[in-house]
Amino acid sequence: QVQVMESGGGLVQARGSLRLSCTASGLTFDDNAMAWFRQAPGKVREGVSCITGRSASIYYSDSVKGRFTISRDNSENTLYLEMNSLKPEDTAMYYCAAAGNVFCLPDWQSREFPYWGQGTQVTVSS
């Protein structure tokens, strides 16, 4: 049984930083591209960042490029999202997802990943 679990969310002031973590079990972690998505109330889910199974390729949405950094530790089955220079518009529930394959496919932001965590809330105050 695949389990995906996020942690690290919280309340932070604008221009602050947070690091999210995600652990996955029940799958071969380095055979899975991993991604972070977010969804704010009343808004469409947004693909934030994707990293291939062995970190060869990384992708970011334009809204977070230069501020967020995705990384993974395959020895620990853990995915990270370092978020800096946070803005109130970054407020959302953040979800970790496993792709079921090693690549971040070209349509990864709209693709339905097979494995998801329950989410961790990030709130940025102005």
PDB file of C-alpha atoms in Angstrom:
ATOM      1  CA  GLN A   1       0.000   0.000   0.000  1.00  0.00           C
ATOM      2  CA  VAL A   2       1.422   3.339  -1.074  1.00  0.00           C
ATOM      3  CA  GLN A   3       1.444   6.066   1.541  1.00  0.00           C
ATOM      4  CA  VAL A   4       2.444   9.657   0.972  1.00  0.00           C
ATOM      5  CA  MET A   5       2.647  12.122   3.832  1.00  0.00           C
ATOM      6  CA  GLU A   6       3.520  15.822   3.885  1.00  0.00           C
ATOM      7  CA  SER A   7       4.756  17.871   6.827  1.00  0.00           C
ATOM      8  CA  GLY A   8       6.226  21.263   7.550  1.00  0.00           C
ATOM      9  CA  GLY A   9       3.387  23.621   6.794  1.00  0.00           C
ATOM     10  CA  GLY A  10       2.448  26.474   9.055  1.00  0.00           C
ATOM     11  CA  LEU A  11       1.920  30.183   9.449  1.00  0.00           C
ATOM     12  CA  VAL A  12       4.692  32.500   8.310  1.00  0.00           C
ATOM     13  CA  GLN A  13       5.006  36.208   7.641  1.00  0.00           C
ATOM     14  CA  ALA A  14       5.500  37.558   4.159  1.00  0.00           C
ATOM     15  CA  ARG A  15       9.120  37.358   2.983  1.00  0.00           C
ATOM     16  CA  GLY A  16       9.676  34.452   5.373  1.00  0.00           C
ATOM     17  CA  SER A  17      10.676  30.872   4.629  1.00  0.00           C
ATOM     18  CA  LEU A  18       9.347  27.369   5.171  1.00  0.00           C
ATOM     19  CA  ARG A  19      10.531  23.905   4.224  1.00  0.00           C
ATOM     20  CA  LEU A  20       8.009  21.223   3.393  1.00  0.00           C
ATOM     21  CA  SER A  21       8.844  17.533   3.557  1.00  0.00           C
ATOM     22  CA  CYS A  22       7.127  14.522   2.048  1.00  0.00           C
ATOM     23  CA  THR A  23       7.801  10.887   2.746  1.00  0.00           C
ATOM     24  CA  ALA A  24       6.564   8.056   0.559  1.00  0.00           C
ATOM     25  CA  SER A  25       6.388   4.344   1.284  1.00  0.00           C
ATOM     26  CA  GLY A  26       5.093   1.292  -0.504  1.00  0.00           C
ATOM     27  CA  LEU A  27       6.709   2.262  -3.806  1.00  0.00           C
ATOM     28  CA  THR A  28      10.176   2.330  -5.345  1.00  0.00           C
ATOM     29  CA  PHE A  29      10.880   5.954  -4.577  1.00  0.00           C
ATOM     30  CA  ASP A  30      13.607   6.628  -7.137  1.00  0.00           C
ATOM     31  CA  ASP A  31      11.438   5.121  -9.891  1.00  0.00           C
ATOM     32  CA  ASN A  32       8.931   7.908  -9.299  1.00  0.00           C
ATOM     33  CA  ALA A  33       9.059  11.507 -10.341  1.00  0.00           C
ATOM     34  CA  MET A  34       7.671  13.548  -7.464  1.00  0.00           C
ATOM     35  CA  ALA A  35       5.803  16.812  -7.518  1.00  0.00           C
ATOM     36  CA  TRP A  36       4.355  19.487  -5.306  1.00  0.00           C
ATOM     37  CA  PHE A  37       0.931  20.907  -6.065  1.00  0.00           C
ATOM     38  CA  ARG A  38      -1.062  23.539  -4.231  1.00  0.00           C
ATOM     39  CA  GLN A  39      -4.656  24.627  -4.070  1.00  0.00           C
ATOM     40  CA  ALA A  40      -6.051  27.771  -2.522  1.00  0.00           C
ATOM     41  CA  PRO A  41      -9.746  28.064  -1.620  1.00  0.00           C
ATOM     42  CA  GLY A  42     -11.820  28.765  -4.708  1.00  0.00           C
ATOM     43  CA  LYS A  43      -8.873  28.316  -7.051  1.00  0.00           C
ATOM     44  CA  VAL A  44      -7.755  25.631  -9.446  1.00  0.00           C
ATOM     45  CA  ARG A  45      -5.022  23.262  -8.320  1.00  0.00           C
ATOM     46  CA  GLU A  46      -1.593  24.446  -9.460  1.00  0.00           C
ATOM     47  CA  GLY A  47       1.460  22.335 -10.195  1.00  0.00           C
ATOM     48  CA  VAL A  48       4.286  24.012  -8.281  1.00  0.00           C
ATOM     49  CA  SER A  49       7.329  21.877  -9.038  1.00  0.00           C
ATOM     50  CA  CYS A  50       8.333  18.466 -10.346  1.00  0.00           C
ATOM     51  CA  ILE A  51      11.568  16.511 -10.011  1.00  0.00           C
ATOM     52  CA  THR A  52      12.460  13.362 -11.921  1.00  0.00           C
ATOM     53  CA  GLY A  53      13.313  10.119 -10.180  1.00  0.00           C
ATOM     54  CA  ARG A  54      17.047  10.713  -9.999  1.00  0.00           C
ATOM     55  CA  SER A  55      16.891  14.509  -9.890  1.00  0.00           C
ATOM     56  CA  ALA A  56      18.147  14.862 -13.467  1.00  0.00           C
ATOM     57  CA  SER A  57      15.414  17.354 -14.373  1.00  0.00           C
ATOM     58  CA  ILE A  58      13.478  19.876 -12.336  1.00  0.00           C
ATOM     59  CA  TYR A  59      10.557  22.058 -13.319  1.00  0.00           C
ATOM     60  CA  TYR A  60       8.870  25.003 -11.623  1.00  0.00           C
ATOM     61  CA  SER A  61       5.763  27.016 -12.243  1.00  0.00           C
ATOM     62  CA  ASP A  62       6.466  30.604 -13.208  1.00  0.00           C
ATOM     63  CA  SER A  63       4.821  31.800  -9.999  1.00  0.00           C
ATOM     64  CA  VAL A  64       7.489  30.214  -7.777  1.00  0.00           C
ATOM     65  CA  LYS A  65      10.567  30.148  -9.999  1.00  0.00           C
ATOM     66  CA  GLY A  66      13.534  31.689  -8.227  1.00  0.00           C
ATOM     67  CA  ARG A  67      11.882  31.470  -4.799  1.00  0.00           C
ATOM     68  CA  PHE A  68      11.171  27.767  -4.300  1.00  0.00           C
ATOM     69  CA  THR A  69      13.609  24.860  -4.543  1.00  0.00           C
ATOM     70  CA  ILE A  70      12.581  21.227  -4.876  1.00  0.00           C
ATOM     71  CA  SER A  71      14.921  18.418  -3.908  1.00  0.00           C
ATOM     72  CA  ARG A  72      14.812  14.777  -2.913  1.00  0.00           C
ATOM     73  CA  ASP A  73      16.797  12.301  -0.867  1.00  0.00           C
ATOM     74  CA  ASN A  74      16.214   8.888  -2.396  1.00  0.00           C
ATOM     75  CA  SER A  75      18.073   7.169   0.443  1.00  0.00           C
ATOM     76  CA  GLU A  76      15.401   8.517   2.818  1.00  0.00           C
ATOM     77  CA  ASN A  77      12.392   8.312   0.452  1.00  0.00           C
ATOM     78  CA  THR A  78      11.869  11.996   1.131  1.00  0.00           C
ATOM     79  CA  LEU A  79      10.952  14.957  -1.031  1.00  0.00           C
ATOM     80  CA  TYR A  80      11.496  18.582   0.010  1.00  0.00           C
ATOM     81  CA  LEU A  81      10.257  21.996  -0.995  1.00  0.00           C
ATOM     82  CA  GLU A  82      12.281  24.940   0.271  1.00  0.00           C
ATOM     83  CA  MET A  83      10.133  28.057   0.043  1.00  0.00           C
ATOM     84  CA  ASN A  84      11.746  31.477   0.375  1.00  0.00           C
ATOM     85  CA  SER A  85      10.488  35.033  -0.054  1.00  0.00           C
ATOM     86  CA  LEU A  86       6.976  33.828   0.638  1.00  0.00           C
ATOM     87  CA  LYS A  87       4.045  35.976  -0.436  1.00  0.00           C
ATOM     88  CA  PRO A  88       0.443  36.024   0.783  1.00  0.00           C
ATOM     89  CA  GLU A  89      -0.572  34.591  -2.589  1.00  0.00           C
ATOM     90  CA  ASP A  90       1.438  31.451  -1.754  1.00  0.00           C
ATOM     91  CA  THR A  91      -1.187  30.636   0.879  1.00  0.00           C
ATOM     92  CA  ALA A  92      -2.675  27.261  -0.021  1.00  0.00           C
ATOM     93  CA  MET A  93      -2.871  23.603   0.867  1.00  0.00           C
ATOM     94  CA  TYR A  94       0.285  21.985  -0.474  1.00  0.00           C
ATOM     95  CA  TYR A  95       0.178  18.419  -1.724  1.00  0.00           C
ATOM     96  CA  CYS A  96       2.923  15.961  -2.532  1.00  0.00           C
ATOM     97  CA  ALA A  97       2.319  13.464  -5.331  1.00  0.00           C
ATOM     98  CA  ALA A  98       4.159  10.510  -6.847  1.00  0.00           C
ATOM     99  CA  ALA A  99       3.990  10.196 -10.618  1.00  0.00           C
ATOM    100  CA  GLY A 100       4.011   6.418 -11.047  1.00  0.00           C
ATOM    101  CA  ASN A 101       6.871   6.822 -13.526  1.00  0.00           C
ATOM    102  CA  VAL A 102      10.366   8.285 -13.434  1.00  0.00           C
ATOM    103  CA  PHE A 103       9.735  11.326 -15.653  1.00  0.00           C
ATOM    104  CA  CYS A 104       7.989  14.656 -15.235  1.00  0.00           C
ATOM    105  CA  LEU A 105       5.907  14.380 -18.389  1.00  0.00           C
ATOM    106  CA  PRO A 106       5.332  17.554 -20.429  1.00  0.00           C
ATOM    107  CA  ASP A 107       1.788  17.846 -19.111  1.00  0.00           C
ATOM    108  CA  TRP A 108       2.737  17.076 -15.514  1.00  0.00           C
ATOM    109  CA  GLN A 109       0.925  20.107 -14.153  1.00  0.00           C
ATOM    110  CA  SER A 110      -2.426  18.865 -15.435  1.00  0.00           C
ATOM    111  CA  ARG A 111      -1.784  15.137 -15.223  1.00  0.00           C
ATOM    112  CA  GLU A 112      -3.541  13.138 -12.552  1.00  0.00           C
ATOM    113  CA  PHE A 113      -0.781  11.597 -10.448  1.00  0.00           C
ATOM    114  CA  PRO A 114      -1.706   8.187  -8.984  1.00  0.00           C
ATOM    115  CA  TYR A 115      -0.483   8.762  -5.411  1.00  0.00           C
ATOM    116  CA  TRP A 116      -1.221  11.784  -3.232  1.00  0.00           C
ATOM    117  CA  GLY A 117      -0.714  12.905   0.314  1.00  0.00           C
ATOM    118  CA  GLN A 118      -3.337  14.544   2.485  1.00  0.00           C
ATOM    119  CA  GLY A 119      -1.762  17.972   2.229  1.00  0.00           C
ATOM    120  CA  THR A 120      -0.165  20.470   4.574  1.00  0.00           C
ATOM    121  CA  GLN A 121      -1.456  24.015   5.000  1.00  0.00           C
ATOM    122  CA  VAL A 122       0.806  26.976   4.305  1.00  0.00           C
ATOM    123  CA  THR A 123      -0.479  30.386   5.346  1.00  0.00           C
ATOM    124  CA  VAL A 124       1.485  33.542   4.605  1.00  0.00           C
ATOM    125  CA  SER A 125       0.409  36.673   6.430  1.00  0.00           C
ATOM    126  CA  SER A 126       0.989  40.146   5.034  1.00  0.00           C
TER     127      SER A 126
END
